[in-house]
PDB file of C-alpha atoms and ligand atoms in Angstrom:
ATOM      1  CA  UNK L 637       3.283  19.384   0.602  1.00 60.00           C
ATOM      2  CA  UNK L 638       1.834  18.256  -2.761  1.00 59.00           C
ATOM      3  CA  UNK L 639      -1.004  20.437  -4.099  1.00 54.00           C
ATOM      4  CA  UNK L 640      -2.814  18.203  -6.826  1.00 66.00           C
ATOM      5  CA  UNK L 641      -5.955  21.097  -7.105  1.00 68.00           C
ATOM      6  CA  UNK L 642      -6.890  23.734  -4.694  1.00 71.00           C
ATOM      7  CA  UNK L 643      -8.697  21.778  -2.920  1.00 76.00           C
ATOM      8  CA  UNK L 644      -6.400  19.286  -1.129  1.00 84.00           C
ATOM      9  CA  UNK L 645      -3.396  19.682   0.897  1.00 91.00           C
ATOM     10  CA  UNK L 646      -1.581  16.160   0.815  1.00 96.00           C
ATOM     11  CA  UNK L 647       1.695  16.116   2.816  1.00 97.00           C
ATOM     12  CA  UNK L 648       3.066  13.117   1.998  1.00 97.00           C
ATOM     13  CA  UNK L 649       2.932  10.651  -0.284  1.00 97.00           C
ATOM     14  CA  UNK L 650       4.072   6.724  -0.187  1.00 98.00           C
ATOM     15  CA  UNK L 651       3.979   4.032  -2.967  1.00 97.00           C
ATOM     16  CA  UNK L 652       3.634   0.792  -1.682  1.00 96.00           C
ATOM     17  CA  UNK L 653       5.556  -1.969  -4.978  1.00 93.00           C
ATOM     18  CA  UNK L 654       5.807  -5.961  -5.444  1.00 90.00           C
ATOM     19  CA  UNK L 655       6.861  -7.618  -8.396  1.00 85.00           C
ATOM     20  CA  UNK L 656       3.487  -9.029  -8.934  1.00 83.00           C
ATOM     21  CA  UNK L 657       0.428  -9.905  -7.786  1.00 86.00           C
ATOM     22  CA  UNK L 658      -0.629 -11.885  -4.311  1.00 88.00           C
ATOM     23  CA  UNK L 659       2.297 -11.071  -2.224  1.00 90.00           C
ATOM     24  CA  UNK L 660       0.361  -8.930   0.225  1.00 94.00           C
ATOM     25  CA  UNK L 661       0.907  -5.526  -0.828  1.00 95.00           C
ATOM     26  CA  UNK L 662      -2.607  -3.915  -0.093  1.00 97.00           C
ATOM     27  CA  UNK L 663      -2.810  -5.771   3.154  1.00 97.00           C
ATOM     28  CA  UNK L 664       0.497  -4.438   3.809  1.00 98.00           C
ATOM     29  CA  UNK L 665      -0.811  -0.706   2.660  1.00 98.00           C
ATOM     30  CA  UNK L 666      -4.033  -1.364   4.665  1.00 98.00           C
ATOM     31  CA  UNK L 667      -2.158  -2.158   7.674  1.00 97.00           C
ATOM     32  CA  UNK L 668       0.397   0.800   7.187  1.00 98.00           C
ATOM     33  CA  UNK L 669      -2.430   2.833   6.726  1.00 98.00           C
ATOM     34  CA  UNK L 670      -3.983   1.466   9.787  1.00 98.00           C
ATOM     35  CA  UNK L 671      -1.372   1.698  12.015  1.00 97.00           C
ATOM     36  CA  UNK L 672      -0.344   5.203  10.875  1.00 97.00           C
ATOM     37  CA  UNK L 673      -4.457   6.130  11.664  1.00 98.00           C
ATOM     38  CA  UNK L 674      -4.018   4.757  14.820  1.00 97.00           C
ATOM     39  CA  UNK L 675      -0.986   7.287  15.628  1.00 96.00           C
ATOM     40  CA  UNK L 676      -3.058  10.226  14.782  1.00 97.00           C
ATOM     41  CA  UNK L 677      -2.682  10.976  11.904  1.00 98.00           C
ATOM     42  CA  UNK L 678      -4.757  12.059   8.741  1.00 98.00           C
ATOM     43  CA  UNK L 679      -4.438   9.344   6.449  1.00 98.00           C
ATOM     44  CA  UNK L 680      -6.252   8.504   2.890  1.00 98.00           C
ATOM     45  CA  UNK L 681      -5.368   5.455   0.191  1.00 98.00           C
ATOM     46  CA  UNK L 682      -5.647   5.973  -3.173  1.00 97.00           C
ATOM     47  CA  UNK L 683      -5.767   2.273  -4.358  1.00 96.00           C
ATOM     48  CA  UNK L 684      -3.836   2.598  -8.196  1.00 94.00           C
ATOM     49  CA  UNK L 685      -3.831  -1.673  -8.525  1.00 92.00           C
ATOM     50  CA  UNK L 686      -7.053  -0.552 -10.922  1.00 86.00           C
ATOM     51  CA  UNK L 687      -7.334  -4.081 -12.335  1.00 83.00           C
ATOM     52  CA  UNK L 688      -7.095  -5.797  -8.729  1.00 85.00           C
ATOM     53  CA  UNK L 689      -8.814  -4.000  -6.379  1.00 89.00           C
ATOM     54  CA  UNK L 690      -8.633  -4.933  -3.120  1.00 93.00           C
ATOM     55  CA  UNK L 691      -8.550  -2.141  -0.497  1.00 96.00           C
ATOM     56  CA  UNK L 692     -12.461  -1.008  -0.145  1.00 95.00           C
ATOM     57  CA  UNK L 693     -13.155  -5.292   0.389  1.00 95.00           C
ATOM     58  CA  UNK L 694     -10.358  -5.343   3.438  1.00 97.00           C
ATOM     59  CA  UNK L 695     -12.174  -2.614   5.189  1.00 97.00           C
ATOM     60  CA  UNK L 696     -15.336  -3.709   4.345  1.00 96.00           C
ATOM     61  CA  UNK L 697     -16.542  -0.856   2.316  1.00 95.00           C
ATOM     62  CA  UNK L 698     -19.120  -1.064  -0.099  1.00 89.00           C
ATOM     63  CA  UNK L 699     -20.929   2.026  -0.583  1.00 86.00           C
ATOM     64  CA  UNK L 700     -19.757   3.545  -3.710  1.00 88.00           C
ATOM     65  CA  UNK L 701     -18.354   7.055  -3.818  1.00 89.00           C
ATOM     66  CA  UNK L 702     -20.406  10.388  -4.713  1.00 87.00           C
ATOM     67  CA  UNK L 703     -19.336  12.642  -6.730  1.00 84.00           C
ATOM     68  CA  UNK L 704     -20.233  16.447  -6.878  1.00 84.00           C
ATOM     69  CA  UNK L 705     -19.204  19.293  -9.229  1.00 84.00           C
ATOM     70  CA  UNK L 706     -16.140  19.956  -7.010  1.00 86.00           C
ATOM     71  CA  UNK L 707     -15.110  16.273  -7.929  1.00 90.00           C
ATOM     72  CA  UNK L 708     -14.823  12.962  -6.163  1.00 92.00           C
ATOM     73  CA  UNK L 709     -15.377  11.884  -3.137  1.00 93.00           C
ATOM     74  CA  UNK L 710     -13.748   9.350  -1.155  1.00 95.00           C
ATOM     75  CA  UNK L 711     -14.877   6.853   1.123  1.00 95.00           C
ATOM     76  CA  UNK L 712     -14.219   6.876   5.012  1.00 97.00           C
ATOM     77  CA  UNK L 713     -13.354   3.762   6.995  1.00 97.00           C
ATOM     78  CA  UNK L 714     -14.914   3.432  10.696  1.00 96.00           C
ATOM     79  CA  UNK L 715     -11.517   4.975  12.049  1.00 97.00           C
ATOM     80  CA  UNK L 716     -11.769   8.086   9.179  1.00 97.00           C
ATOM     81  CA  UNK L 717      -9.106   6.773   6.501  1.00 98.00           C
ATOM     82  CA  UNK L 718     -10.147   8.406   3.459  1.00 97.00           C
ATOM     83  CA  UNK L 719     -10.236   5.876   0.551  1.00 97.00           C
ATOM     84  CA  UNK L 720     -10.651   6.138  -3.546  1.00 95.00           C
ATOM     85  CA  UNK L 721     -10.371   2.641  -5.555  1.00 94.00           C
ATOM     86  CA  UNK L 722     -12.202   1.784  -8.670  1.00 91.00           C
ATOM     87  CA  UNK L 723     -14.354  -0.518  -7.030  1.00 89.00           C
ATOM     88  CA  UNK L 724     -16.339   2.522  -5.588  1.00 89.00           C
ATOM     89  CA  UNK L 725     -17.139   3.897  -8.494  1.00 86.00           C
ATOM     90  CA  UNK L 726     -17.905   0.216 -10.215  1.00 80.00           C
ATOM     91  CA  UNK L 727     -21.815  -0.627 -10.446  1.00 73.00           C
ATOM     92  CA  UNK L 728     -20.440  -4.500  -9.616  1.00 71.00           C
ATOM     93  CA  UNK L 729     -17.378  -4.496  -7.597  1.00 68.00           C
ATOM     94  CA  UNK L 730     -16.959  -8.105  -8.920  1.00 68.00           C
ATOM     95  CA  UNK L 731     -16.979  -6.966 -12.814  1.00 69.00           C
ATOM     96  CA  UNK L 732     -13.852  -7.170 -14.081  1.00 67.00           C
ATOM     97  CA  UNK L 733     -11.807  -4.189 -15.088  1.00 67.00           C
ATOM     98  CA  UNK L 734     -10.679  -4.987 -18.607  1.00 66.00           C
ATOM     99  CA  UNK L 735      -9.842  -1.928 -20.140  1.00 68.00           C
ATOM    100  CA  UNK L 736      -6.398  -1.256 -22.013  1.00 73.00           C
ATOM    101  CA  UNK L 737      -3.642   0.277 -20.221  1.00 72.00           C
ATOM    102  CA  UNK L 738      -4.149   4.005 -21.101  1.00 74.00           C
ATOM    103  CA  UNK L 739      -7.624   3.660 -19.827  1.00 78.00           C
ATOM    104  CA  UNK L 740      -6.205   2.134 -16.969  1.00 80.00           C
ATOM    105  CA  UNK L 741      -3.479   5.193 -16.284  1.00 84.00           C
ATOM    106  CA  UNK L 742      -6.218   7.544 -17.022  1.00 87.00           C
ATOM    107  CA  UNK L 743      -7.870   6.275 -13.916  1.00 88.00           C
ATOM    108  CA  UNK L 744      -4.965   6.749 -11.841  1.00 89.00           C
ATOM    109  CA  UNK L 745      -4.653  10.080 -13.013  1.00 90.00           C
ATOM    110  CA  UNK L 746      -8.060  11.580 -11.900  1.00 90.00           C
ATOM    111  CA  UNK L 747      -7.943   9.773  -8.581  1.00 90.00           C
ATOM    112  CA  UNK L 748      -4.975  12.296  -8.010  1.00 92.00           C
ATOM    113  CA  UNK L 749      -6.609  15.260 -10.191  1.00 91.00           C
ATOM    114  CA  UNK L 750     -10.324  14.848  -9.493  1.00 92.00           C
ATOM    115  CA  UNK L 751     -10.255  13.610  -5.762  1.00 94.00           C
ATOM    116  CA  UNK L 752     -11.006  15.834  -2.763  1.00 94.00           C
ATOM    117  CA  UNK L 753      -8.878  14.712  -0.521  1.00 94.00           C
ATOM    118  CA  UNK L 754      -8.458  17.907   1.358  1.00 94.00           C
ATOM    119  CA  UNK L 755      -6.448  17.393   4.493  1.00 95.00           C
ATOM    120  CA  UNK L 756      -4.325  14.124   4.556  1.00 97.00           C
ATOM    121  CA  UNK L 757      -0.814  13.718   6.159  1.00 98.00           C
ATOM    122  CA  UNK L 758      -0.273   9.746   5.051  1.00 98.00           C
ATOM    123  CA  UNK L 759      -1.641   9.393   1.663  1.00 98.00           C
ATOM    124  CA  UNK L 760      -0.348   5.731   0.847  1.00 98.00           C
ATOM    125  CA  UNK L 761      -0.462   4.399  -2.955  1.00 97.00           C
ATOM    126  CA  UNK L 762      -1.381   0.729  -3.361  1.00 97.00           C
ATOM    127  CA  UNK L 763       0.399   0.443  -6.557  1.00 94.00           C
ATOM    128  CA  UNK L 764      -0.315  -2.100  -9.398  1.00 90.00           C
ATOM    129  CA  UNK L 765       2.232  -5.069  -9.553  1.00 89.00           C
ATOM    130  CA  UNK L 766       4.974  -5.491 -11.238  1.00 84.00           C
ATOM    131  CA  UNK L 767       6.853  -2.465 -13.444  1.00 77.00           C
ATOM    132  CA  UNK L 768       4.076  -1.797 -16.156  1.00 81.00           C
ATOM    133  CA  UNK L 769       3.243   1.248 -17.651  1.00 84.00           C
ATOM    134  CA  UNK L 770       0.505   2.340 -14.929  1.00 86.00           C
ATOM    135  CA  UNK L 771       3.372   2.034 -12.304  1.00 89.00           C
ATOM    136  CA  UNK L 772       4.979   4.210 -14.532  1.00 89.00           C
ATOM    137  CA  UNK L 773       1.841   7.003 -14.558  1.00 89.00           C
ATOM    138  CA  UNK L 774       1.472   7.089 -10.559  1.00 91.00           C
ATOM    139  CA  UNK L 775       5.581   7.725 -11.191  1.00 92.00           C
ATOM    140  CA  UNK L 776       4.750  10.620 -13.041  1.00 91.00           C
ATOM    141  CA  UNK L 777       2.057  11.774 -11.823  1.00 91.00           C
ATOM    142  CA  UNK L 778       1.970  11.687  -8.112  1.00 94.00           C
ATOM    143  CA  UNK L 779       5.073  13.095  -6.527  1.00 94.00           C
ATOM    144  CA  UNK L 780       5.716  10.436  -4.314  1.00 96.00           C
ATOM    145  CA  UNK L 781       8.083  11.020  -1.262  1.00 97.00           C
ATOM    146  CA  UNK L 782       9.170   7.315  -0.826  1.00 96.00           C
ATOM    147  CA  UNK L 783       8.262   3.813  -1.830  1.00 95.00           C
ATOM    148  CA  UNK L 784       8.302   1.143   0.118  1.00 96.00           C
ATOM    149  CA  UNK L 785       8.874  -2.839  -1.686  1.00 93.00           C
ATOM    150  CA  UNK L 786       6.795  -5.655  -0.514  1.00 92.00           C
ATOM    151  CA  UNK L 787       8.123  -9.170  -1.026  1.00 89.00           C
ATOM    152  CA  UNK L 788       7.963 -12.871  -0.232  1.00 88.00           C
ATOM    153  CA  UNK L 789      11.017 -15.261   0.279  1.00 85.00           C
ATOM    154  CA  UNK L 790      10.085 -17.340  -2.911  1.00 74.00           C
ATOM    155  CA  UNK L 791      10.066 -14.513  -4.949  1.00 59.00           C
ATOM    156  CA  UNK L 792      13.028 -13.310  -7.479  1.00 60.00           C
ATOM    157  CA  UNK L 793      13.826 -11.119  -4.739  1.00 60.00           C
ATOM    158  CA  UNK L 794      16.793  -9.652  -5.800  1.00 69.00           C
ATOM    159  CA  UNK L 795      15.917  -8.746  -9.490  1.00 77.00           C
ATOM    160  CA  UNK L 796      12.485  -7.734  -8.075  1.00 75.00           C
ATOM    161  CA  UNK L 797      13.439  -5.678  -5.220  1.00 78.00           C
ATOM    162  CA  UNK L 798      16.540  -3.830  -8.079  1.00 82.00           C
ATOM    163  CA  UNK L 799      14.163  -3.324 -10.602  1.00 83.00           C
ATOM    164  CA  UNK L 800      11.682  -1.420  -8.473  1.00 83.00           C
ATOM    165  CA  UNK L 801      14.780  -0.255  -6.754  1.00 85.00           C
ATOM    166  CA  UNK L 802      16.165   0.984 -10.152  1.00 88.00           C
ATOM    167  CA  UNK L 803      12.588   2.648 -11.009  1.00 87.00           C
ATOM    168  CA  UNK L 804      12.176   4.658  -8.328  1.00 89.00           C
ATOM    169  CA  UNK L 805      15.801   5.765  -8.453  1.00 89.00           C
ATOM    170  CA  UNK L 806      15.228   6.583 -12.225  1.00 90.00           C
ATOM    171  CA  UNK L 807      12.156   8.914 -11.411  1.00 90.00           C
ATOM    172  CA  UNK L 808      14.507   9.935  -8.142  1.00 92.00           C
ATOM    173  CA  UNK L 809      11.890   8.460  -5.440  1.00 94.00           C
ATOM    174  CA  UNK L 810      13.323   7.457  -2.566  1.00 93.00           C
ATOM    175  CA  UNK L 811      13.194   3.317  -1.318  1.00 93.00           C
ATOM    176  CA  UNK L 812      12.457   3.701   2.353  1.00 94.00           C
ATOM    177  CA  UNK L 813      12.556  -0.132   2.443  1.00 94.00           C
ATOM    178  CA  UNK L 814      11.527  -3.459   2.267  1.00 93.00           C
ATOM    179  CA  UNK L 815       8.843  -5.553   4.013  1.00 94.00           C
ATOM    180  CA  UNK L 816       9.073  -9.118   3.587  1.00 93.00           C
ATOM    181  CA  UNK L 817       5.562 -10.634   3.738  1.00 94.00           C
ATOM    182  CA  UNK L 818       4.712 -14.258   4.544  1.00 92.00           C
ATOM    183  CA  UNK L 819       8.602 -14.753   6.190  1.00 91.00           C
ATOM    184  CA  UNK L 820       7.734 -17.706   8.185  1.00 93.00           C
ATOM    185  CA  UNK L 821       5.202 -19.362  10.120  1.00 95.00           C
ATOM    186  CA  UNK L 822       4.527 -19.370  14.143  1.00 91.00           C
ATOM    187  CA  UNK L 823       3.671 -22.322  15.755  1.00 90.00           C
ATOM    188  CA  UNK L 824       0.770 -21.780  17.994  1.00 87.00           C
ATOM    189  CA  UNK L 825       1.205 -23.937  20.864  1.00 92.00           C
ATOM    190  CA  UNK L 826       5.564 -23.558  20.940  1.00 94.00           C
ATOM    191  CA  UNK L 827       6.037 -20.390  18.791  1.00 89.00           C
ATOM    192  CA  UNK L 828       8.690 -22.660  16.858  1.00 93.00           C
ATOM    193  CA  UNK L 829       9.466 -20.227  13.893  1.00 92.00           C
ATOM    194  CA  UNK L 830       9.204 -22.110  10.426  1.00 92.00           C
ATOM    195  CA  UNK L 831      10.635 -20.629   7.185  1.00 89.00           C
ATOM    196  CA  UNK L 832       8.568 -22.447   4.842  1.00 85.00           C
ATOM    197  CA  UNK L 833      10.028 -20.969   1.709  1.00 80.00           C
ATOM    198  CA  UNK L 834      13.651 -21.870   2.869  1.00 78.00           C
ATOM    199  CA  UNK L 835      16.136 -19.026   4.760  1.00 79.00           C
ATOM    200  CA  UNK L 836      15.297 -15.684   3.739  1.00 80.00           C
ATOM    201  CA  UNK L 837      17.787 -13.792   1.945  1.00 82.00           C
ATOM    202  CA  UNK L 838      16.178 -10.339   2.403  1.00 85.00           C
ATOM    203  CA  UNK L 839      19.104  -8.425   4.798  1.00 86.00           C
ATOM    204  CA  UNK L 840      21.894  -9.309   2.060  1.00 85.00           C
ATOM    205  CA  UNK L 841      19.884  -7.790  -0.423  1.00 84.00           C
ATOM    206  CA  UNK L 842      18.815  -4.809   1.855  1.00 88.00           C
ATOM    207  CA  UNK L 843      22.544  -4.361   2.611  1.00 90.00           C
ATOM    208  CA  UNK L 844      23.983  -4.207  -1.168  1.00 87.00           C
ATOM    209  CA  UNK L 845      21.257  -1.779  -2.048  1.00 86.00           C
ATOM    210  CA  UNK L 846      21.805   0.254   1.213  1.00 88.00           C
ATOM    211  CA  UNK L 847      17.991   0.117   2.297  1.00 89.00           C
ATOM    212  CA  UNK L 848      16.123  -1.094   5.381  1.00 91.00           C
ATOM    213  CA  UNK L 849      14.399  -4.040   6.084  1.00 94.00           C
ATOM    214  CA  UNK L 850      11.141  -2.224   7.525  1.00 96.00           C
ATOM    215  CA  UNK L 851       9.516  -5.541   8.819  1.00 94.00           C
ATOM    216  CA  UNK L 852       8.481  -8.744   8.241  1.00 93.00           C
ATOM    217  CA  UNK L 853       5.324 -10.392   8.282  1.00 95.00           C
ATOM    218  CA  UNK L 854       4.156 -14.382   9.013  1.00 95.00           C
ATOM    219  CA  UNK L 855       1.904 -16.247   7.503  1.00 95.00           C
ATOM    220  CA  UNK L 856      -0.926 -15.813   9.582  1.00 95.00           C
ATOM    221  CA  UNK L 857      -4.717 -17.266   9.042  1.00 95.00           C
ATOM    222  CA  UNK L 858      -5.764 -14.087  11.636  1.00 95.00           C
ATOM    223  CA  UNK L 859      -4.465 -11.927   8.769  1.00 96.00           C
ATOM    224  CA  UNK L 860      -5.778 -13.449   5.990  1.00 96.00           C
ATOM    225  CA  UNK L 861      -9.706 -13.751   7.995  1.00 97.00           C
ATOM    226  CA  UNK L 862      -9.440 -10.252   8.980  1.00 97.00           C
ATOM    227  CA  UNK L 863      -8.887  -8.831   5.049  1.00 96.00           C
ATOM    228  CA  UNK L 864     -11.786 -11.730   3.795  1.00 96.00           C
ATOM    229  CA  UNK L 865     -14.316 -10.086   6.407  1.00 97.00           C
ATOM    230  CA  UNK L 866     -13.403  -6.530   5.855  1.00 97.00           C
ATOM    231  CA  UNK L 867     -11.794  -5.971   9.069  1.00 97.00           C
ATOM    232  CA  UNK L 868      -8.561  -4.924   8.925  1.00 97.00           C
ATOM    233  CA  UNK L 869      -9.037  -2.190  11.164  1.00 97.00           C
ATOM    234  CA  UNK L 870      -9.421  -4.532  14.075  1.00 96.00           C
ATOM    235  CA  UNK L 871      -6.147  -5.949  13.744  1.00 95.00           C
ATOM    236  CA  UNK L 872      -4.174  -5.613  16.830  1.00 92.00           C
ATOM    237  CA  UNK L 873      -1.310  -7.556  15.387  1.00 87.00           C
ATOM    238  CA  UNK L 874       2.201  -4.991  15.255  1.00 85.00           C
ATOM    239  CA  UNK L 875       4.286  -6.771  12.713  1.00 94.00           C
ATOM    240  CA  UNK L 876       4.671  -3.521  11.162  1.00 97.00           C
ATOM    241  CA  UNK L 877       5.294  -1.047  13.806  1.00 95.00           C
ATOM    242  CA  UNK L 878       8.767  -0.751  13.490  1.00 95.00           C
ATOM    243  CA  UNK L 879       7.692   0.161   9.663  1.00 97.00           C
ATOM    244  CA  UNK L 880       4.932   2.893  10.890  1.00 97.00           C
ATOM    245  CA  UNK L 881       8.099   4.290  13.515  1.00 97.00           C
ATOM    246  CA  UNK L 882      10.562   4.518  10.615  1.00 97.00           C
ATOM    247  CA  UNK L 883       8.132   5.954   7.824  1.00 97.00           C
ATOM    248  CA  UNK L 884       7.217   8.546  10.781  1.00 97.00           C
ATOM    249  CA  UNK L 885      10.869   9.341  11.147  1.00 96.00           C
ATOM    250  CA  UNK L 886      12.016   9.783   7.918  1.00 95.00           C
ATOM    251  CA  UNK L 887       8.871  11.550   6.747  1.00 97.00           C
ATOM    252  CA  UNK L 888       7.827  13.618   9.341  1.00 96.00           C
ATOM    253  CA  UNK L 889       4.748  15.819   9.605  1.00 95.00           C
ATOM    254  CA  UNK L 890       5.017  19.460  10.834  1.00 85.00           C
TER     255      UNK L 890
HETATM  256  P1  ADP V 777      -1.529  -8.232  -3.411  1.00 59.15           P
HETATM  257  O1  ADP V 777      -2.029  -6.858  -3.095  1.00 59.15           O
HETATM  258  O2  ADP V 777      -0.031  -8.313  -3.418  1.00 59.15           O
HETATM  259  O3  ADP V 777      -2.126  -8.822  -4.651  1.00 59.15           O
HETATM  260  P2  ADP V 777      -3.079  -9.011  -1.103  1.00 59.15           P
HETATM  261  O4  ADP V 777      -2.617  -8.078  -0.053  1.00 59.15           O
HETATM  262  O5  ADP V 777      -4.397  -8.729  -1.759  1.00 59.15           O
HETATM  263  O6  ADP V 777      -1.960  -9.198  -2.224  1.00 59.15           O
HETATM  264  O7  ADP V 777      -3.089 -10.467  -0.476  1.00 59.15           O
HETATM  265  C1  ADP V 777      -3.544 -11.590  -1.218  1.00 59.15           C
HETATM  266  C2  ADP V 777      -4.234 -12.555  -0.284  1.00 59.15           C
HETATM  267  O8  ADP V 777      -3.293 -13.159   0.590  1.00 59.15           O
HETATM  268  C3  ADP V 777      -5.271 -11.884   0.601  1.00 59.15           C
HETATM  269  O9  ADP V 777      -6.417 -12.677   0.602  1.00 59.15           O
HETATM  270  C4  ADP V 777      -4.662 -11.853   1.981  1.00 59.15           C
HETATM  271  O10 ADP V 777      -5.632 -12.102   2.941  1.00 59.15           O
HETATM  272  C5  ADP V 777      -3.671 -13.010   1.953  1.00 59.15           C
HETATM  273  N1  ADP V 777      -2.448 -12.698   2.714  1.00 59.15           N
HETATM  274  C6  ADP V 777      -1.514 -11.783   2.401  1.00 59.15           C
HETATM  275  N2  ADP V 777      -0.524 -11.776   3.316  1.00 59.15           N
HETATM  276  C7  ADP V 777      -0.855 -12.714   4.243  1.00 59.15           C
HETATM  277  C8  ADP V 777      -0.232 -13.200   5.461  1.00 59.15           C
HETATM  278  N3  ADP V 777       0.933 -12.707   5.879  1.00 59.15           N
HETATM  279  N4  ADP V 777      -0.880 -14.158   6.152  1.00 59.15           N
HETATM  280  C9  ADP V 777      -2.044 -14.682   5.714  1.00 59.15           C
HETATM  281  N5  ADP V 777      -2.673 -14.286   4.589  1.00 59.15           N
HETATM  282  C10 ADP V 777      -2.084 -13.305   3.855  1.00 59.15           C
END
């Protein structure tokens, strides 16, 4: 159980990596986070990607958070997943964060410090891209109990997937595993399965760094409407159940 203030009880905690930007990684959080809701648990994200916020947009939120003396807020979804990004607390969620990296960590910081999160069991991290030195502060700062690596099959996936692998090993986080985003395609009308970025070399990798392949993900318009109208929530696709089963394993609530 992570304590942050005395005001939250956050049982555990899961950063969701890619080596940069576009690959999927907060609709992969959002659907984690949806799935994991749907299970029955208490779930909250904390988006960190501070200078590409996308979570609030994907669930359609746009009220902006309130704060109080006790400290901030966060959002609720329609099915209660508690949320904190920048973009509620922006005037204009389409002004552009341009602030220097301290700034930036500083953020990241008081969303763990300053937020009232109170009860959450899933508290997943949509991290900023890449291996900067915010990625580093939510390392330091949040004890994390696992990340989990988002990729594509065009990607540098090996020295992507090793040097997140090598961070989180470094600050002794544990990889739970990898989700490969935008694998292949489905055909609609024969269901003919077309890897449009060429055979995916995500299970050799998995193997030589001894971590799981969690799930993969298609690319699929359905996906990419629901997070443009805010509706992630409605999904009812289950490319990441197995994910959800294995995260519940491993990291159980008691
Ligand atoms: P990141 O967080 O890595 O920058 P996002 O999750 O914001 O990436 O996704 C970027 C865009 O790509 C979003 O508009 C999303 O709708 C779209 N997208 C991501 N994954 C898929 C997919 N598997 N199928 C269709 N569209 C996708």
């Amino acid at each position: 159980m992570s304590q942050n203030n005395g005001k939250n009880a956050i049982k555990k905690i899961i950063g969701v990596v890619s080596g940069k930007g576009g690959v999927g990684k907060s609709l992969v959080t959002s659907s984690l986070a949806v799935l994991t809701r749907r299970k029955g648990y208490k779930v909250g994200i904390l988006d960190a990607d501070i200078t590409g916020p996308s979570i609030p947009k994907m669930f359609g939120i746009s009220n902006k958070a309130l704060a109080s003396e006790e400290g901030i807020l966060p959002e609720k979804t329609q099915n209660d997943i508690k949320i904190m990004s920048i973009n509620l607390l922006l005037e204009e969620e389409d002004s552009p964060v341009i602030w220097r990296g301290p700034l930036v960590s500083g953020v990241v910081k008081q969303f763990w410090t300053d937020v009232i999160w109170e009860d959450i069991d899933y508290l997943f991290i949509d991290m900023p891209p890449g291996t900067s030195d915010v990625v580093l502060t939510v390392f330091q700062t949040i004890p994390l109990d696992g990340i989990i690596v988002v990729t594509t099959p065009q990607d540098l996936v090996h020295m992507i997937v090793r040097k997140a692998y090598n961070m989180a090993k470094s600050m002794r986080v544990p990889v739970l595993g990898i989700v490969e985003n935008m694998s292949y395609v489905e055909c609609p009308h024969c269901n003919e399965r077309i890897n449009v970025f060429g055979e995916s070399h995500i299970e050799g990798i998995a193997k030589t760094l001894d971590i799981e392949v969690l799930g993969r993900m298609p690319i699929d318009p359905i996906l990419a409407e629901a997070c443009d109208k805010g509706e992630v929530e409605k999904l009812d696709k289950d490319y990441l159940s197995q994910a959800v089963d294995y995260i519940e394993s491993k990291l159980k609530i008691d």
